[in-house]
PDB file of C-alpha atoms (C1' of nucleotides) in Angstrom:
ATOM      1  CA  MET A   1     -73.883 -51.945 -35.287  1.00 86.00           C
ATOM      2  CA  ASP A   2     -72.585 -49.251 -33.466  1.00 88.00           C
ATOM      3  CA  GLU A   3     -75.389 -48.815 -31.159  1.00 87.00           C
ATOM      4  CA  LEU A   4     -75.601 -52.086 -30.884  1.00 90.00           C
ATOM      5  CA  LEU A   5     -71.557 -53.004 -30.329  1.00 94.00           C
ATOM      6  CA  ARG A   6     -71.057 -49.945 -27.987  1.00 92.00           C
ATOM      7  CA  PRO A   7     -72.885 -51.164 -24.893  1.00 92.00           C
ATOM      8  CA  LEU A   8     -70.048 -53.800 -25.521  1.00 94.00           C
ATOM      9  CA  GLY A   9     -67.417 -51.563 -25.587  1.00 94.00           C
ATOM     10  CA  LEU A  10     -66.972 -52.313 -29.305  1.00 96.00           C
ATOM     11  CA  THR A  11     -66.872 -50.316 -32.314  1.00 96.00           C
ATOM     12  CA  THR A  12     -68.018 -51.586 -36.096  1.00 95.00           C
ATOM     13  CA  PRO A  13     -63.865 -51.578 -37.153  1.00 96.00           C
ATOM     14  CA  GLN A  14     -63.198 -53.165 -34.045  1.00 97.00           C
ATOM     15  CA  TYR A  15     -66.269 -55.843 -34.644  1.00 97.00           C
ATOM     16  CA  ASN A  16     -64.979 -56.976 -37.839  1.00 96.00           C
ATOM     17  CA  VAL A  17     -61.390 -57.206 -37.320  1.00 97.00           C
ATOM     18  CA  LEU A  18     -62.500 -59.099 -34.506  1.00 97.00           C
ATOM     19  CA  SER A  19     -64.521 -61.655 -36.820  1.00 97.00           C
ATOM     20  CA  ALA A  20     -61.584 -61.404 -38.872  1.00 96.00           C
ATOM     21  CA  ILE A  21     -59.416 -63.370 -36.125  1.00 97.00           C
ATOM     22  CA  GLU A  22     -61.980 -65.244 -35.219  1.00 97.00           C
ATOM     23  CA  HIS A  23     -62.137 -66.616 -38.848  1.00 96.00           C
ATOM     24  CA  THR A  24     -57.866 -67.158 -39.191  1.00 96.00           C
ATOM     25  CA  PRO A  25     -56.373 -67.330 -36.122  1.00 96.00           C
ATOM     26  CA  GLY A  26     -53.067 -65.628 -36.455  1.00 95.00           C
ATOM     27  CA  ILE A  27     -53.629 -64.074 -38.617  1.00 96.00           C
ATOM     28  CA  SER A  28     -51.597 -61.274 -39.990  1.00 95.00           C
ATOM     29  CA  ASN A  29     -51.444 -57.654 -39.962  1.00 96.00           C
ATOM     30  CA  ALA A  30     -51.413 -57.168 -43.665  1.00 95.00           C
ATOM     31  CA  SER A  31     -53.835 -59.554 -43.937  1.00 96.00           C
ATOM     32  CA  LEU A  32     -56.345 -58.405 -41.679  1.00 96.00           C
ATOM     33  CA  ALA A  33     -55.620 -54.824 -43.852  1.00 96.00           C
ATOM     34  CA  ARG A  34     -56.073 -55.953 -46.935  1.00 93.00           C
ATOM     35  CA  GLY A  35     -59.216 -57.748 -45.183  1.00 91.00           C
ATOM     36  CA  VAL A  36     -61.448 -55.053 -44.766  1.00 90.00           C
ATOM     37  CA  PHE A  37     -59.842 -52.571 -47.163  1.00 88.00           C
ATOM     38  CA  VAL A  38     -57.714 -50.266 -45.081  1.00 93.00           C
ATOM     39  CA  THR A  39     -54.271 -49.112 -44.921  1.00 95.00           C
ATOM     40  CA  ALA A  40     -51.678 -51.457 -43.243  1.00 96.00           C
ATOM     41  CA  GLN A  41     -50.934 -49.037 -41.149  1.00 96.00           C
ATOM     42  CA  SER A  42     -54.676 -47.566 -40.606  1.00 96.00           C
ATOM     43  CA  MET A  43     -54.729 -51.864 -39.166  1.00 97.00           C
ATOM     44  CA  VAL A  44     -51.791 -50.995 -36.419  1.00 96.00           C
ATOM     45  CA  GLY A  45     -54.398 -48.289 -34.849  1.00 95.00           C
ATOM     46  CA  LEU A  46     -56.934 -50.845 -34.749  1.00 97.00           C
ATOM     47  CA  VAL A  47     -54.629 -53.902 -33.556  1.00 97.00           C
ATOM     48  CA  ILE A  48     -52.659 -51.483 -30.687  1.00 95.00           C
ATOM     49  CA  ASN A  49     -56.430 -50.536 -29.391  1.00 96.00           C
ATOM     50  CA  LEU A  50     -57.718 -54.357 -29.729  1.00 97.00           C
ATOM     51  CA  GLU A  51     -54.646 -55.363 -27.538  1.00 95.00           C
ATOM     52  CA  ARG A  52     -54.563 -52.212 -25.465  1.00 94.00           C
ATOM     53  CA  THR A  53     -57.974 -53.468 -24.534  1.00 95.00           C
ATOM     54  CA  GLY A  54     -56.956 -57.188 -23.954  1.00 95.00           C
ATOM     55  CA  LEU A  55     -59.304 -58.813 -26.644  1.00 97.00           C
ATOM     56  CA  ILE A  56     -56.472 -59.943 -29.020  1.00 97.00           C
ATOM     57  CA  HIS A  57     -52.390 -60.544 -27.792  1.00 95.00           C
ATOM     58  CA  ARG A  58     -50.219 -61.270 -30.822  1.00 94.00           C
ATOM     59  CA  THR A  59     -47.173 -63.480 -31.064  1.00 92.00           C
ATOM     60  CA  ASP A  60     -44.286 -63.250 -33.561  1.00 88.00           C
ATOM     61  CA  ASP A  61     -44.729 -66.113 -36.087  1.00 81.00           C
ATOM     62  CA  PRO A  62     -41.835 -68.820 -35.760  1.00 79.00           C
ATOM     63  CA  SER A  63     -41.237 -68.997 -39.460  1.00 78.00           C
ATOM     64  CA  HIS A  64     -41.427 -65.636 -40.608  1.00 74.00           C
ATOM     65  CA  GLY A  65     -39.394 -63.389 -39.199  1.00 73.00           C
ATOM     66  CA  ARG A  66     -41.401 -59.731 -39.639  1.00 77.00           C
ATOM     67  CA  VAL A  67     -45.432 -61.389 -39.362  1.00 90.00           C
ATOM     68  CA  LYS A  68     -47.186 -60.998 -36.170  1.00 93.00           C
ATOM     69  CA  ARG A  69     -49.833 -63.860 -35.276  1.00 95.00           C
ATOM     70  CA  ALA A  70     -53.150 -62.221 -33.860  1.00 96.00           C
ATOM     71  CA  GLU A  71     -55.566 -64.358 -31.760  1.00 96.00           C
ATOM     72  CA  LEU A  72     -58.167 -63.899 -29.944  1.00 97.00           C
ATOM     73  CA  THR A  73     -57.799 -63.831 -25.745  1.00 97.00           C
ATOM     74  CA  ARG A  74     -60.508 -65.690 -23.814  1.00 96.00           C
ATOM     75  CA  GLU A  75     -61.876 -62.512 -23.230  1.00 96.00           C
ATOM     76  CA  GLY A  76     -62.573 -61.779 -26.546  1.00 97.00           C
ATOM     77  CA  ALA A  77     -63.749 -64.594 -27.679  1.00 97.00           C
ATOM     78  CA  THR A  78     -66.087 -64.056 -24.909  1.00 97.00           C
ATOM     79  CA  VAL A  79     -67.361 -60.020 -26.043  1.00 97.00           C
ATOM     80  CA  LEU A  80     -67.200 -61.164 -29.826  1.00 97.00           C
ATOM     81  CA  ALA A  81     -69.562 -64.070 -28.800  1.00 97.00           C
ATOM     82  CA  LYS A  82     -72.076 -61.348 -27.135  1.00 96.00           C
ATOM     83  CA  ALA A  83     -71.807 -59.001 -30.358  1.00 97.00           C
ATOM     84  CA  HIS A  84     -72.550 -62.269 -32.817  1.00 97.00           C
ATOM     85  CA  VAL A  85     -75.667 -62.764 -30.475  1.00 95.00           C
ATOM     86  CA  LEU A  86     -77.360 -58.923 -30.512  1.00 94.00           C
ATOM     87  CA  LEU A  87     -76.339 -58.527 -34.437  1.00 94.00           C
ATOM     88  CA  ALA A  88     -78.362 -61.480 -34.880  1.00 94.00           C
ATOM     89  CA  ASP A  89     -80.842 -60.169 -32.930  1.00 91.00           C
ATOM     90  CA  VAL A  90     -81.208 -57.339 -35.711  1.00 89.00           C
ATOM     91  CA  ASP A  91     -80.546 -59.330 -38.418  1.00 91.00           C
ATOM     92  CA  LYS A  92     -83.932 -61.955 -36.961  1.00 92.00           C
ATOM     93  CA  ARG A  93     -85.585 -58.993 -36.634  1.00 91.00           C
ATOM     94  CA  MET A  94     -84.727 -57.196 -40.108  1.00 92.00           C
ATOM     95  CA  MET A  95     -85.725 -60.450 -41.829  1.00 95.00           C
ATOM     96  CA  SER A  96     -88.870 -60.806 -40.356  1.00 95.00           C
ATOM     97  CA  GLY A  97     -91.581 -61.736 -42.722  1.00 94.00           C
ATOM     98  CA  PHE A  98     -89.454 -63.237 -45.606  1.00 97.00           C
ATOM     99  CA  SER A  99     -90.194 -66.591 -47.071  1.00 96.00           C
ATOM    100  CA  GLN A 100     -87.299 -69.381 -47.320  1.00 96.00           C
ATOM    101  CA  ASN A 101     -87.467 -68.042 -50.443  1.00 96.00           C
ATOM    102  CA  GLU A 102     -87.473 -64.561 -50.484  1.00 96.00           C
ATOM    103  CA  ARG A 103     -84.125 -64.824 -48.011  1.00 96.00           C
ATOM    104  CA  ASP A 104     -82.468 -67.026 -50.616  1.00 97.00           C
ATOM    105  CA  ASP A 105     -83.529 -64.965 -53.159  1.00 96.00           C
ATOM    106  CA  LEU A 106     -81.926 -61.566 -51.750  1.00 97.00           C
ATOM    107  CA  GLN A 107     -79.025 -63.138 -49.943  1.00 96.00           C
ATOM    108  CA  ARG A 108     -78.389 -64.484 -53.728  1.00 96.00           C
ATOM    109  CA  SER A 109     -78.765 -61.022 -55.335  1.00 96.00           C
ATOM    110  CA  LEU A 110     -76.352 -59.521 -52.609  1.00 94.00           C
ATOM    111  CA  ARG A 111     -73.661 -61.971 -53.219  1.00 93.00           C
ATOM    112  CA  THR A 112     -73.944 -60.836 -57.026  1.00 94.00           C
ATOM    113  CA  CYS A 113     -73.858 -57.479 -56.551  1.00 93.00           C
ATOM    114  CA  VAL A 114     -70.465 -57.678 -54.156  1.00 87.00           C
ATOM    115  CA  ARG A 115     -68.617 -60.263 -57.160  1.00 88.00           C
ATOM    116  CA  ASN A 116     -69.961 -57.612 -59.721  1.00 90.00           C
ATOM    117  CA  LEU A 117     -67.865 -54.992 -57.752  1.00 83.00           C
ATOM    118  CA  GLY A 118     -64.401 -57.068 -57.700  1.00 75.00           C
ATOM    119  CA  ASP A 119     -64.590 -59.553 -54.645  1.00 68.00           C
ATOM    120  CA  PRO A 120     -64.076 -62.926 -55.892  1.00 64.00           C
ATOM    121  CA  SER A 121     -64.307 -64.321 -52.073  1.00 68.00           C
ATOM    122  CA  VAL A 122     -67.802 -64.124 -52.038  1.00 64.00           C
TER     123      VAL A 122
ATOM    124  CA  MET B   1     -67.814 -44.811 -51.961  1.00 86.00           C
ATOM    125  CA  ASP B   2     -65.065 -43.319 -49.721  1.00 88.00           C
ATOM    126  CA  GLU B   3     -62.243 -44.065 -52.685  1.00 87.00           C
ATOM    127  CA  LEU B   4     -64.672 -42.823 -55.432  1.00 90.00           C
ATOM    128  CA  LEU B   5     -65.613 -38.909 -53.722  1.00 94.00           C
ATOM    129  CA  ARG B   6     -61.818 -38.706 -52.436  1.00 92.00           C
ATOM    130  CA  PRO B   7     -60.959 -37.196 -55.815  1.00 92.00           C
ATOM    131  CA  LEU B   8     -63.620 -34.879 -55.548  1.00 94.00           C
ATOM    132  CA  GLY B   9     -62.356 -33.348 -52.816  1.00 94.00           C
ATOM    133  CA  LEU B  10     -65.560 -35.397 -50.771  1.00 96.00           C
ATOM    134  CA  THR B  11     -66.017 -37.878 -47.697  1.00 96.00           C
ATOM    135  CA  THR B  12     -69.025 -40.293 -47.549  1.00 95.00           C
ATOM    136  CA  PRO B  13     -70.876 -38.450 -44.513  1.00 96.00           C
ATOM    137  CA  GLN B  14     -70.104 -35.192 -46.790  1.00 97.00           C
ATOM    138  CA  TYR B  15     -71.660 -36.292 -49.724  1.00 97.00           C
ATOM    139  CA  ASN B  16     -75.292 -37.765 -47.651  1.00 96.00           C
ATOM    140  CA  VAL B  17     -75.208 -33.866 -45.822  1.00 97.00           C
ATOM    141  CA  LEU B  18     -75.018 -32.376 -49.155  1.00 98.00           C
ATOM    142  CA  SER B  19     -77.351 -34.894 -51.168  1.00 97.00           C
ATOM    143  CA  ALA B  20     -80.092 -33.913 -48.059  1.00 97.00           C
ATOM    144  CA  ILE B  21     -79.921 -30.148 -48.981  1.00 97.00           C
ATOM    145  CA  GLU B  22     -80.158 -30.538 -52.596  1.00 97.00           C
ATOM    146  CA  HIS B  23     -83.149 -32.762 -51.581  1.00 96.00           C
ATOM    147  CA  THR B  24     -84.095 -29.759 -48.788  1.00 96.00           C
ATOM    148  CA  PRO B  25     -82.935 -27.215 -49.888  1.00 96.00           C
ATOM    149  CA  GLY B  26     -82.926 -24.497 -46.821  1.00 95.00           C
ATOM    150  CA  ILE B  27     -82.751 -27.933 -44.509  1.00 96.00           C
ATOM    151  CA  SER B  28     -81.425 -26.424 -40.719  1.00 96.00           C
ATOM    152  CA  ASN B  29     -78.873 -28.524 -38.964  1.00 96.00           C
ATOM    153  CA  ALA B  30     -81.209 -30.524 -36.576  1.00 96.00           C
ATOM    154  CA  SER B  31     -83.225 -31.789 -39.541  1.00 96.00           C
ATOM    155  CA  LEU B  32     -79.617 -33.262 -41.054  1.00 96.00           C
ATOM    156  CA  ALA B  33     -78.605 -34.810 -37.872  1.00 96.00           C
ATOM    157  CA  ARG B  34     -81.695 -36.833 -38.007  1.00 93.00           C
ATOM    158  CA  GLY B  35     -81.816 -37.430 -41.050  1.00 91.00           C
ATOM    159  CA  VAL B  36     -78.796 -39.151 -40.809  1.00 90.00           C
ATOM    160  CA  PHE B  37     -78.386 -40.101 -37.183  1.00 88.00           C
ATOM    161  CA  VAL B  38     -76.318 -38.598 -36.137  1.00 94.00           C
ATOM    162  CA  THR B  39     -75.958 -36.003 -33.212  1.00 95.00           C
ATOM    163  CA  ALA B  40     -76.804 -31.869 -33.988  1.00 97.00           C
ATOM    164  CA  GLN B  41     -73.264 -31.515 -32.435  1.00 97.00           C
ATOM    165  CA  SER B  42     -71.608 -34.078 -34.972  1.00 97.00           C
ATOM    166  CA  MET B  43     -73.433 -32.084 -37.849  1.00 97.00           C
ATOM    167  CA  VAL B  44     -71.759 -29.556 -36.308  1.00 97.00           C
ATOM    168  CA  GLY B  45     -68.505 -30.415 -37.570  1.00 96.00           C
ATOM    169  CA  LEU B  46     -69.711 -31.978 -40.871  1.00 97.00           C
ATOM    170  CA  VAL B  47     -71.306 -28.341 -41.965  1.00 97.00           C
ATOM    171  CA  ILE B  48     -68.524 -26.124 -40.876  1.00 96.00           C
ATOM    172  CA  ASN B  49     -66.735 -28.151 -43.015  1.00 96.00           C
ATOM    173  CA  LEU B  50     -69.112 -27.561 -45.894  1.00 97.00           C
ATOM    174  CA  GLU B  51     -68.844 -24.218 -45.152  1.00 96.00           C
ATOM    175  CA  ARG B  52     -65.318 -23.632 -45.028  1.00 95.00           C
ATOM    176  CA  THR B  53     -64.937 -25.140 -48.751  1.00 95.00           C
ATOM    177  CA  GLY B  54     -66.968 -23.188 -50.324  1.00 95.00           C
ATOM    178  CA  LEU B  55     -69.785 -26.033 -51.435  1.00 97.00           C
ATOM    179  CA  ILE B  56     -72.638 -25.113 -49.134  1.00 97.00           C
ATOM    180  CA  HIS B  57     -74.062 -21.662 -46.993  1.00 95.00           C
ATOM    181  CA  ARG B  58     -76.385 -20.909 -44.595  1.00 94.00           C
ATOM    182  CA  THR B  59     -78.077 -17.986 -43.691  1.00 92.00           C
ATOM    183  CA  ASP B  60     -80.966 -17.186 -40.618  1.00 89.00           C
ATOM    184  CA  ASP B  61     -84.276 -18.715 -40.886  1.00 83.00           C
ATOM    185  CA  PRO B  62     -86.613 -14.959 -41.156  1.00 80.00           C
ATOM    186  CA  SER B  63     -88.853 -16.643 -39.084  1.00 79.00           C
ATOM    187  CA  HIS B  64     -87.361 -18.610 -36.767  1.00 75.00           C
ATOM    188  CA  GLY B  65     -84.117 -16.984 -34.867  1.00 75.00           C
ATOM    189  CA  ARG B  66     -81.943 -19.944 -33.984  1.00 80.00           C
ATOM    190  CA  VAL B  67     -82.756 -22.158 -36.868  1.00 91.00           C
ATOM    191  CA  LYS B  68     -79.742 -21.871 -39.640  1.00 94.00           C
ATOM    192  CA  ARG B  69     -80.838 -22.659 -43.639  1.00 95.00           C
ATOM    193  CA  ALA B  70     -78.144 -24.510 -45.412  1.00 96.00           C
ATOM    194  CA  GLU B  71     -77.906 -24.585 -49.449  1.00 96.00           C
ATOM    195  CA  LEU B  72     -75.886 -25.252 -51.696  1.00 97.00           C
ATOM    196  CA  THR B  73     -73.770 -23.097 -53.147  1.00 97.00           C
ATOM    197  CA  ARG B  74     -73.239 -22.955 -57.073  1.00 97.00           C
ATOM    198  CA  GLU B  75     -69.607 -25.501 -56.487  1.00 96.00           C
ATOM    199  CA  GLY B  76     -71.889 -27.575 -53.781  1.00 97.00           C
ATOM    200  CA  ALA B  77     -74.027 -27.924 -56.920  1.00 97.00           C
ATOM    201  CA  THR B  78     -71.635 -29.009 -59.403  1.00 97.00           C
ATOM    202  CA  VAL B  79     -69.022 -31.195 -57.093  1.00 97.00           C
ATOM    203  CA  LEU B  80     -72.466 -33.167 -55.953  1.00 98.00           C
ATOM    204  CA  ALA B  81     -73.652 -33.607 -60.071  1.00 97.00           C
ATOM    205  CA  LYS B  82     -70.121 -35.329 -60.671  1.00 96.00           C
ATOM    206  CA  ALA B  83     -70.342 -37.192 -57.352  1.00 97.00           C
ATOM    207  CA  HIS B  84     -74.213 -38.542 -58.383  1.00 97.00           C
ATOM    208  CA  VAL B  85     -72.264 -40.036 -61.842  1.00 96.00           C
ATOM    209  CA  LEU B  86     -69.683 -41.502 -60.509  1.00 94.00           C
ATOM    210  CA  LEU B  87     -71.961 -43.548 -58.086  1.00 94.00           C
ATOM    211  CA  ALA B  88     -73.947 -43.903 -60.729  1.00 94.00           C
ATOM    212  CA  ASP B  89     -71.549 -45.582 -62.335  1.00 91.00           C
ATOM    213  CA  VAL B  90     -70.659 -47.960 -59.653  1.00 89.00           C
ATOM    214  CA  ASP B  91     -74.648 -49.371 -59.107  1.00 91.00           C
ATOM    215  CA  LYS B  92     -74.864 -49.870 -63.036  1.00 93.00           C
ATOM    216  CA  ARG B  93     -71.763 -52.470 -62.746  1.00 91.00           C
ATOM    217  CA  MET B  94     -73.021 -53.409 -59.677  1.00 92.00           C
ATOM    218  CA  MET B  95     -76.687 -54.474 -61.182  1.00 95.00           C
ATOM    219  CA  SER B  96     -74.922 -55.500 -64.454  1.00 95.00           C
ATOM    220  CA  GLY B  97     -76.489 -58.785 -65.311  1.00 95.00           C
ATOM    221  CA  PHE B  98     -80.140 -58.467 -63.478  1.00 97.00           C
ATOM    222  CA  SER B  99     -83.644 -57.808 -64.836  1.00 97.00           C
ATOM    223  CA  GLN B 100     -85.622 -55.521 -64.576  1.00 96.00           C
ATOM    224  CA  ASN B 101     -87.581 -57.991 -61.940  1.00 96.00           C
ATOM    225  CA  GLU B 102     -84.595 -59.097 -60.261  1.00 96.00           C
ATOM    226  CA  ARG B 103     -84.337 -55.463 -59.924  1.00 96.00           C
ATOM    227  CA  ASP B 104     -87.276 -54.768 -58.771  1.00 97.00           C
ATOM    228  CA  ASP B 105     -87.194 -57.664 -56.125  1.00 96.00           C
ATOM    229  CA  LEU B 106     -83.925 -56.584 -55.003  1.00 97.00           C
ATOM    230  CA  GLN B 107     -85.405 -53.055 -54.131  1.00 95.00           C
ATOM    231  CA  ARG B 108     -88.754 -54.138 -52.789  1.00 96.00           C
ATOM    232  CA  SER B 109     -86.777 -56.636 -50.257  1.00 96.00           C
ATOM    233  CA  LEU B 110     -83.859 -53.911 -49.101  1.00 94.00           C
ATOM    234  CA  ARG B 111     -87.252 -51.576 -49.213  1.00 93.00           C
ATOM    235  CA  THR B 112     -89.027 -54.043 -46.764  1.00 94.00           C
ATOM    236  CA  CYS B 113     -85.087 -54.524 -44.501  1.00 93.00           C
ATOM    237  CA  VAL B 114     -85.071 -50.596 -43.596  1.00 87.00           C
ATOM    238  CA  ARG B 115     -88.867 -50.284 -42.838  1.00 88.00           C
ATOM    239  CA  ASN B 116     -88.186 -53.788 -40.805  1.00 90.00           C
ATOM    240  CA  LEU B 117     -85.327 -51.727 -38.797  1.00 83.00           C
ATOM    241  CA  GLY B 118     -88.117 -49.434 -38.151  1.00 75.00           C
ATOM    242  CA  ASP B 119     -87.306 -46.420 -40.626  1.00 68.00           C
ATOM    243  CA  PRO B 120     -91.097 -45.730 -41.862  1.00 63.00           C
ATOM    244  CA  SER B 121     -89.782 -42.863 -44.731  1.00 68.00           C
ATOM    245  CA  VAL B 122     -88.752 -45.173 -47.324  1.00 65.00           C
TER     246      VAL B 122
ATOM    247  C1'  DC C   1     -91.686 -23.573 -17.987  1.00 60.70           C
ATOM    248  C1'  DT C   2     -91.013 -26.840 -21.488  1.00 60.70           C
ATOM    249  C1'  DT C   3     -89.020 -27.725 -25.947  1.00 60.70           C
ATOM    250  C1'  DA C   4     -86.029 -27.580 -30.208  1.00 60.70           C
ATOM    251  C1'  DT C   5     -82.231 -25.597 -31.942  1.00 60.70           C
ATOM    252  C1'  DT C   6     -77.379 -24.521 -32.449  1.00 60.70           C
ATOM    253  C1'  DT C   7     -72.849 -24.059 -30.857  1.00 60.70           C
ATOM    254  C1'  DC C   8     -68.324 -24.587 -27.922  1.00 60.70           C
ATOM    255  C1'  DA C   9     -65.186 -27.583 -25.479  1.00 60.70           C
ATOM    256  C1'  DG C  10     -62.951 -31.952 -24.832  1.00 60.70           C
ATOM    257  C1'  DA C  11     -62.433 -36.625 -25.818  1.00 60.70           C
ATOM    258  C1'  DG C  12     -61.287 -40.539 -29.086  1.00 60.70           C
ATOM    259  C1'  DG C  13     -61.500 -43.975 -32.457  1.00 60.70           C
ATOM    260  C1'  DA C  14     -60.515 -44.444 -36.953  1.00 60.70           C
ATOM    261  C1'  DA C  15     -58.260 -43.161 -41.624  1.00 60.70           C
ATOM    262  C1'  DC C  16     -55.089 -41.744 -44.829  1.00 60.70           C
ATOM    263  C1'  DT C  17     -49.230 -39.867 -46.192  1.00 60.70           C
ATOM    264  C1'  DG C  18     -44.939 -40.027 -45.951  1.00 60.70           C
ATOM    265  C1'  DA C  19     -41.089 -42.531 -44.220  1.00 60.70           C
ATOM    266  C1'  DG C  20     -38.509 -45.766 -42.409  1.00 60.70           C
ATOM    267  C1'  DA C  21     -36.506 -50.884 -40.691  1.00 60.70           C
ATOM    268  C1'  DT C  22     -36.698 -55.730 -41.049  1.00 60.70           C
ATOM    269  C1'  DC C  23     -37.466 -59.878 -43.342  1.00 60.70           C
ATOM    270  C1'  DC C  24     -37.630 -63.316 -47.288  1.00 60.70           C
TER     271       DC C  24
ATOM    272  C1'  DC D   1     -32.544 -56.261 -55.481  1.00 60.70           C
ATOM    273  C1'  DG D   2     -37.336 -56.899 -55.090  1.00 60.70           C
ATOM    274  C1'  DG D   3     -41.409 -57.302 -52.285  1.00 60.70           C
ATOM    275  C1'  DA D   4     -43.825 -58.072 -48.361  1.00 60.70           C
ATOM    276  C1'  DT D   5     -44.098 -56.611 -43.555  1.00 60.70           C
ATOM    277  C1'  DC D   6     -44.171 -54.304 -39.382  1.00 60.70           C
ATOM    278  C1'  DT D   7     -45.042 -49.368 -37.372  1.00 60.70           C
ATOM    279  C1'  DC D   8     -43.828 -44.758 -36.392  1.00 60.70           C
ATOM    280  C1'  DA D   9     -45.126 -39.796 -36.902  1.00 60.70           C
ATOM    281  C1'  DG D  10     -48.359 -35.791 -38.133  1.00 60.70           C
ATOM    282  C1'  DT D  11     -52.134 -34.969 -40.567  1.00 60.70           C
ATOM    283  C1'  DT D  12     -57.346 -34.592 -40.816  1.00 60.70           C
ATOM    284  C1'  DA D  13     -62.391 -35.740 -40.599  1.00 60.70           C
ATOM    285  C1'  DC D  14     -66.178 -38.132 -38.013  1.00 60.70           C
ATOM    286  C1'  DT D  15     -68.529 -38.914 -33.615  1.00 60.70           C
ATOM    287  C1'  DC D  16     -69.041 -39.169 -29.103  1.00 60.70           C
ATOM    288  C1'  DT D  17     -70.621 -36.512 -24.702  1.00 60.70           C
ATOM    289  C1'  DG D  18     -70.776 -32.501 -21.177  1.00 60.70           C
ATOM    290  C1'  DA D  19     -73.121 -27.947 -21.133  1.00 60.70           C
ATOM    291  C1'  DA D  20     -74.683 -23.990 -22.494  1.00 60.70           C
ATOM    292  C1'  DA D  21     -77.312 -19.740 -24.586  1.00 60.70           C
ATOM    293  C1'  DT D  22     -80.820 -18.530 -27.470  1.00 60.70           C
ATOM    294  C1'  DA D  23     -85.759 -18.801 -29.489  1.00 60.70           C
ATOM    295  C1'  DA D  24     -90.541 -20.799 -30.352  1.00 60.70           C
TER     296       DA D  24
END
DNA sequence: CTTATTTCAGAGGAACTGAGATCC
DNA sequence: CGGATCTCAGTTACTCTGAAATAA
């Protein structure tokens, strides 16, 4: 992922953050941090970099004085779309030769692994 | 892995390097770098930290003037053994509920994935 | 001469702990 | 007051590129 994303100027953690914002526009810094299992302080650094490069912007939440809502900029959405395509190509290569049944079995097994490790959200 | 290894004073990259040295005692810096897909310059930093904390030591290779042979110290082997145990516990938790057939299928599928991505060594 | 190995120097992104301010 | 959120300050480990010295 690092190798593929570098030409786009993205790191793997940045890709994960952008994907989380895409999934939940207006997400708070604290929620982003919990979602990728880092501290809120670490997330601040990531978010600052993404704001500086213009891929996201943040606005004050009108109903919660302290919360900042993160959203993708036009450019952020464009870059993220390119990243998705690059990574999908790798997925396709990685899964070549698998039957549909084998794909399903693998996905189900991995999902069970993640649940066993304590994440109920998958 | 980060969370589990931190109490031992190890990072995940450091664990990987120690494991590689355990697997191939006397391995060179360049080989270590290739094995975990980082540059030789990055590996220098890792090795310096592991030497500083006394987990590895390096000696000149008698037959190749420029090569440095890395080996675990007594303490390095002890710490690594503890790390293996901690990580094995996680593996056990992650795989709970899997039948032997399901384990075998999962391992075979993942091995195929890695080969598909270009690593012939698995 | 070419290639491989090691290493220094400089840079950047990412993670942590500690501490504090703000808001509900 | 308690709990959640955001952020600053400082530190550390990791990784990169560029450059260079040494050895096979």
